[in-house]
Amino acid sequence: MNPGLATDPSGFELWSLAAQWVSAGAAVLAVFVAAVFGWLTLANNRRSKDTQERATLIAATDEQNAPQSLLARRDDPNGARLTIRHTTGEQWQLVNEGPAACIIDEVAGLTAQDKKRLATVAADSDPLNPGDAKDFTLVSRLALSGPANVVVSYRVEPGGSPLRRVFLVPAP
C-alpha cells in the first residue's frame, strides 16, 4: 500500500465531494423556494378572504336593500358630497365638494385588510365645510396592497341621522 494515497484524493473522491456540496446547495435552495411560495400563498389567501368579505358586504349593503338612514344619496343637492382625492404617496384626502357642511363621525376600513391598511384618522367634532378636506393615510406594503374600501360615517347636521358612504380607494 502506498502511503501517499491517503493524502492525495482520487478523482472519484473529488467528484463525490462535489456531488455532496451540490446536493446540500440544492436542499438549501429548495427550502428557500418553499418559504417564498408559502409566503405568497399566505398573502394570496389574505387577499382572497378580503375579496370574499368585500363581496359579502357589498351584497349586504346593496343600495336597493339598505335602509335609507345608512346610505347618503349621491344626488342630494342640499347635502355634503364627499369624495376621495390622492395627494402624495400613501396620503389621501376626504373632500367635501357639496354645498353643505357635514360632521365626520368615523373613517374606517371596510374589511379586515382595509382596517389594517388605514392609519388611525383623528376624531374631529368640527364640521367639514364645503371645500375642506380631512387627511388620512392608506398603507400599501407587499401583502397589503391594491385598492381598498374606506367607510365614512357622517351627519349633515348635529344630532341628525347618521349617513354612511363606502369609497373605493384605488391605492397601488
CSV table of N, CA and C in Angstrom, one decimal, residues 57-138:
chain,number,residue,atom,x,y,z
A,57,LEU,N,-70.1,42.0,1.9
A,57,LEU,CA,-70.5,43.3,2.4
A,57,LEU,C,-71.3,44.1,1.4
A,58,ILE,N,-70.8,44.0,0.1
A,58,ILE,CA,-71.5,44.7,-0.9
A,58,ILE,C,-72.9,44.2,-1.1
A,59,ALA,N,-73.0,42.8,-1.1
A,59,ALA,CA,-74.3,42.2,-1.2
A,59,ALA,C,-75.2,42.6,-0.1
A,60,ALA,N,-74.7,42.7,1.1
A,60,ALA,CA,-75.5,43.0,2.3
A,60,ALA,C,-75.9,44.5,2.4
A,61,THR,N,-75.1,45.4,1.8
A,61,THR,CA,-75.4,46.8,1.8
A,61,THR,C,-75.8,47.4,0.5
A,62,ASP,N,-76.3,46.5,-0.4
A,62,ASP,CA,-76.8,47.0,-1.7
A,62,ASP,C,-77.8,48.1,-1.5
A,63,GLU,N,-77.6,49.2,-2.3
A,63,GLU,CA,-78.4,50.4,-2.1
A,63,GLU,C,-79.9,50.1,-2.2
A,64,GLN,N,-80.3,49.2,-3.0
A,64,GLN,CA,-81.7,48.9,-3.1
A,64,GLN,C,-82.3,48.2,-1.9
A,65,ASN,N,-81.4,47.5,-1.1
A,65,ASN,CA,-81.9,46.8,0.1
A,65,ASN,C,-81.6,47.4,1.4
A,66,ALA,N,-80.7,48.4,1.4
A,66,ALA,CA,-80.2,49.0,2.6
A,66,ALA,C,-81.2,50.1,3.1
A,67,PRO,N,-81.3,50.3,4.4
A,67,PRO,CA,-82.2,51.4,4.9
A,67,PRO,C,-81.6,52.7,4.5
A,68,GLN,N,-82.5,53.7,4.1
A,68,GLN,CA,-82.0,55.0,3.7
A,68,GLN,C,-81.2,55.7,4.7
A,69,SER,N,-81.4,55.4,6.0
A,69,SER,CA,-80.6,56.1,7.0
A,69,SER,C,-79.1,55.8,7.0
A,70,LEU,N,-78.8,54.7,6.3
A,70,LEU,CA,-77.4,54.3,6.3
A,70,LEU,C,-76.6,54.8,5.1
A,71,LEU,N,-77.4,55.1,4.0
A,71,LEU,CA,-76.7,55.5,2.8
A,71,LEU,C,-77.0,57.0,2.4
A,72,ALA,N,-75.9,57.6,2.0
A,72,ALA,CA,-76.1,59.0,1.6
A,72,ALA,C,-76.6,59.0,0.1
A,73,ARG,N,-77.5,59.8,-0.1
A,73,ARG,CA,-78.0,59.9,-1.5
A,73,ARG,C,-77.0,60.8,-2.3
A,74,ARG,N,-76.5,60.2,-3.4
A,74,ARG,CA,-75.5,60.9,-4.2
A,74,ARG,C,-76.0,62.1,-4.9
A,75,ASP,N,-77.4,62.2,-5.1
A,75,ASP,CA,-77.9,63.3,-5.9
A,75,ASP,C,-78.6,64.3,-5.0
A,76,ASP,N,-78.3,64.3,-3.7
A,76,ASP,CA,-78.9,65.2,-2.8
A,76,ASP,C,-78.3,66.6,-2.9
A,77,PRO,N,-79.0,67.6,-3.5
A,77,PRO,CA,-78.4,68.9,-3.7
A,77,PRO,C,-78.1,69.7,-2.5
A,78,ASN,N,-78.8,69.3,-1.4
A,78,ASN,CA,-78.6,70.1,-0.1
A,78,ASN,C,-77.6,69.5,0.8
A,79,GLY,N,-77.1,68.3,0.5
A,79,GLY,CA,-76.2,67.6,1.4
A,79,GLY,C,-74.7,67.7,1.1
A,80,ALA,N,-73.9,67.1,1.8
A,80,ALA,CA,-72.5,67.1,1.6
A,80,ALA,C,-72.2,66.1,0.5
A,81,ARG,N,-71.3,66.4,-0.4
A,81,ARG,CA,-70.8,65.5,-1.4
A,81,ARG,C,-69.4,65.1,-1.1
A,82,LEU,N,-69.2,64.0,-0.6
A,82,LEU,CA,-67.8,63.6,-0.2
A,82,LEU,C,-67.1,62.8,-1.3
A,83,THR,N,-65.9,63.1,-1.5
A,83,THR,CA,-65.1,62.4,-2.5
A,83,THR,C,-63.7,62.1,-1.9
A,84,ILE,N,-63.0,61.2,-2.5
A,84,ILE,CA,-61.6,60.8,-2.1
A,84,ILE,C,-60.7,61.3,-3.1
A,85,ARG,N,-59.6,62.0,-2.6
A,85,ARG,CA,-58.6,62.5,-3.6
A,85,ARG,C,-57.2,62.1,-3.1
A,86,HIS,N,-56.3,61.7,-4.0
A,86,HIS,CA,-55.0,61.3,-3.7
A,86,HIS,C,-54.1,62.6,-3.7
A,87,THR,N,-53.2,62.7,-2.6
A,87,THR,CA,-52.3,63.8,-2.5
A,87,THR,C,-50.9,63.4,-2.9
A,88,THR,N,-50.2,62.7,-2.1
A,88,THR,CA,-48.9,62.2,-2.4
A,88,THR,C,-48.7,60.8,-1.7
A,89,GLY,N,-47.9,59.9,-2.4
A,89,GLY,CA,-47.5,58.7,-1.8
A,89,GLY,C,-48.7,57.9,-1.2
A,90,GLU,N,-48.7,57.7,0.1
A,90,GLU,CA,-49.8,57.0,0.8
A,90,GLU,C,-50.8,57.9,1.4
A,91,GLN,N,-50.7,59.2,1.1
A,91,GLN,CA,-51.6,60.2,1.7
A,91,GLN,C,-52.8,60.4,0.8
A,92,TRP,N,-54.0,60.5,1.4
A,92,TRP,CA,-55.3,60.7,0.7
A,92,TRP,C,-56.1,61.8,1.5
A,93,GLN,N,-57.1,62.3,0.8
A,93,GLN,CA,-57.9,63.3,1.5
A,93,GLN,C,-59.4,62.9,1.2
A,94,LEU,N,-60.2,63.1,2.3
A,94,LEU,CA,-61.7,63.0,2.2
A,94,LEU,C,-62.1,64.5,2.0
A,95,VAL,N,-62.7,64.8,0.8
A,95,VAL,CA,-63.0,66.2,0.5
A,95,VAL,C,-64.5,66.4,0.4
A,96,ASN,N,-65.0,67.4,1.0
A,96,ASN,CA,-66.4,67.8,0.9
A,96,ASN,C,-66.6,68.7,-0.3
A,97,GLU,N,-67.2,68.2,-1.3
A,97,GLU,CA,-67.4,69.1,-2.5
A,97,GLU,C,-68.9,69.5,-2.7
A,98,GLY,N,-69.7,69.3,-1.6
A,98,GLY,CA,-71.1,69.7,-1.7
A,98,GLY,C,-71.3,71.1,-1.1
A,99,PRO,N,-72.6,71.5,-1.2
A,99,PRO,CA,-72.9,72.8,-0.7
A,99,PRO,C,-73.1,72.9,0.8
A,100,ALA,N,-73.2,71.8,1.5
A,100,ALA,CA,-73.4,71.8,2.9
A,100,ALA,C,-72.3,71.2,3.7
A,101,ALA,N,-72.1,71.7,4.9
A,101,ALA,CA,-71.1,71.1,5.8
A,101,ALA,C,-71.6,69.8,6.4
A,102,CYS,N,-70.7,69.0,6.8
A,102,CYS,CA,-71.1,67.7,7.5
A,102,CYS,C,-70.1,67.4,8.6
A,103,ILE,N,-70.5,66.6,9.5
A,103,ILE,CA,-69.7,66.2,10.7
A,103,ILE,C,-69.3,64.7,10.5
A,104,ILE,N,-68.0,64.5,10.4
A,104,ILE,CA,-67.4,63.2,10.2
A,104,ILE,C,-67.4,62.5,11.5
A,105,ASP,N,-68.1,61.4,11.6
A,105,ASP,CA,-68.1,60.6,12.9
A,105,ASP,C,-67.0,59.6,12.9
A,106,GLU,N,-66.7,58.9,11.7
A,106,GLU,CA,-65.7,57.9,11.7
A,106,GLU,C,-65.3,57.7,10.3
A,107,VAL,N,-64.0,57.4,10.1
A,107,VAL,CA,-63.4,57.0,8.9
A,107,VAL,C,-62.7,55.7,9.2
A,108,ALA,N,-63.2,54.6,8.6
A,108,ALA,CA,-62.6,53.2,8.9
A,108,ALA,C,-62.5,52.4,7.6
A,109,GLY,N,-61.8,51.3,7.8
A,109,GLY,CA,-61.7,50.3,6.7
A,109,GLY,C,-62.9,49.5,6.6
A,110,LEU,N,-63.3,49.0,5.5
A,110,LEU,CA,-64.5,48.1,5.3
A,110,LEU,C,-64.2,46.7,5.8
A,111,THR,N,-63.1,46.1,5.3
A,111,THR,CA,-62.8,44.7,5.6
A,111,THR,C,-61.6,44.7,6.6
A,112,ALA,N,-61.3,43.5,7.0
A,112,ALA,CA,-60.1,43.3,8.0
A,112,ALA,C,-58.8,43.9,7.4
A,113,GLN,N,-58.6,43.6,6.1
A,113,GLN,CA,-57.4,44.1,5.5
A,113,GLN,C,-57.4,45.6,5.3
A,114,ASP,N,-58.6,46.1,5.0
A,114,ASP,CA,-58.7,47.6,4.9
A,114,ASP,C,-58.4,48.3,6.2
A,115,LYS,N,-58.9,47.6,7.3
A,115,LYS,CA,-58.7,48.2,8.6
A,115,LYS,C,-57.2,48.2,9.0
A,116,LYS,N,-56.5,47.2,8.6
A,116,LYS,CA,-55.0,47.1,8.8
A,116,LYS,C,-54.3,48.2,8.0
A,117,ARG,N,-54.8,48.5,6.8
A,117,ARG,CA,-54.1,49.4,6.0
A,117,ARG,C,-54.4,50.9,6.3
A,118,LEU,N,-55.5,51.2,6.9
A,118,LEU,CA,-55.9,52.6,7.1
A,118,LEU,C,-55.3,53.0,8.5
A,119,ALA,N,-54.5,54.0,8.4
A,119,ALA,CA,-53.9,54.6,9.6
A,119,ALA,C,-55.0,55.3,10.4
A,120,THR,N,-54.9,55.3,11.7
A,120,THR,CA,-55.9,55.9,12.5
A,120,THR,C,-56.2,57.4,12.1
A,121,VAL,N,-57.5,57.7,11.9
A,121,VAL,CA,-57.9,59.0,11.5
A,121,VAL,C,-58.4,59.7,12.8
A,122,ALA,N,-57.8,60.8,13.1
A,122,ALA,CA,-58.1,61.6,14.3
A,122,ALA,C,-59.6,62.0,14.3
A,123,ALA,N,-60.3,61.8,15.4
A,123,ALA,CA,-61.7,62.2,15.5
A,123,ALA,C,-61.7,63.7,15.6
A,124,ASP,N,-62.7,64.3,15.0
A,124,ASP,CA,-62.8,65.8,15.0
A,124,ASP,C,-64.2,66.2,15.0
A,125,SER,N,-64.6,66.9,16.0
A,125,SER,CA,-66.0,67.3,16.2
A,125,SER,C,-66.3,68.6,15.3
A,126,ASP,N,-65.3,69.2,14.7
A,126,ASP,CA,-65.6,70.4,13.9
A,126,ASP,C,-66.2,69.9,12.6
A,127,PRO,N,-67.1,70.6,12.0
A,127,PRO,CA,-67.8,70.2,10.8
A,127,PRO,C,-66.8,70.4,9.6
A,128,LEU,N,-66.9,69.5,8.6
A,128,LEU,CA,-66.1,69.6,7.4
A,128,LEU,C,-66.9,70.4,6.4
A,129,ASN,N,-66.5,71.7,6.3
A,129,ASN,CA,-67.2,72.6,5.5
A,129,ASN,C,-67.0,72.4,4.0
A,130,PRO,N,-67.8,72.9,3.1
A,130,PRO,CA,-67.6,72.8,1.7
A,130,PRO,C,-66.2,73.2,1.3
A,131,GLY,N,-65.5,72.4,0.5
A,131,GLY,CA,-64.2,72.7,0.1
A,131,GLY,C,-63.1,72.2,1.1
A,132,ASP,N,-63.5,71.9,2.3
A,132,ASP,CA,-62.5,71.4,3.3
A,132,ASP,C,-62.2,69.9,3.0
A,133,ALA,N,-61.0,69.5,3.6
A,133,ALA,CA,-60.6,68.1,3.4
A,133,ALA,C,-60.1,67.6,4.7
A,134,LYS,N,-60.2,66.3,4.9
A,134,LYS,CA,-59.6,65.6,6.1
A,134,LYS,C,-58.6,64.6,5.5
A,135,ASP,N,-57.4,64.6,6.0
A,135,ASP,CA,-56.3,63.8,5.6
A,135,ASP,C,-56.3,62.4,6.2
A,136,PHE,N,-55.9,61.4,5.5
A,136,PHE,CA,-55.7,60.1,6.1
A,136,PHE,C,-54.6,59.3,5.3
A,137,THR,N,-54.1,58.3,5.9
A,137,THR,CA,-53.0,57.5,5.3
A,137,THR,C,-53.5,56.1,5.0
A,138,LEU,N,-53.2,55.6,3.8
A,138,LEU,CA,-53.6,54.3,3.5
A,138,LEU,C,-52.3,53.5,3.1
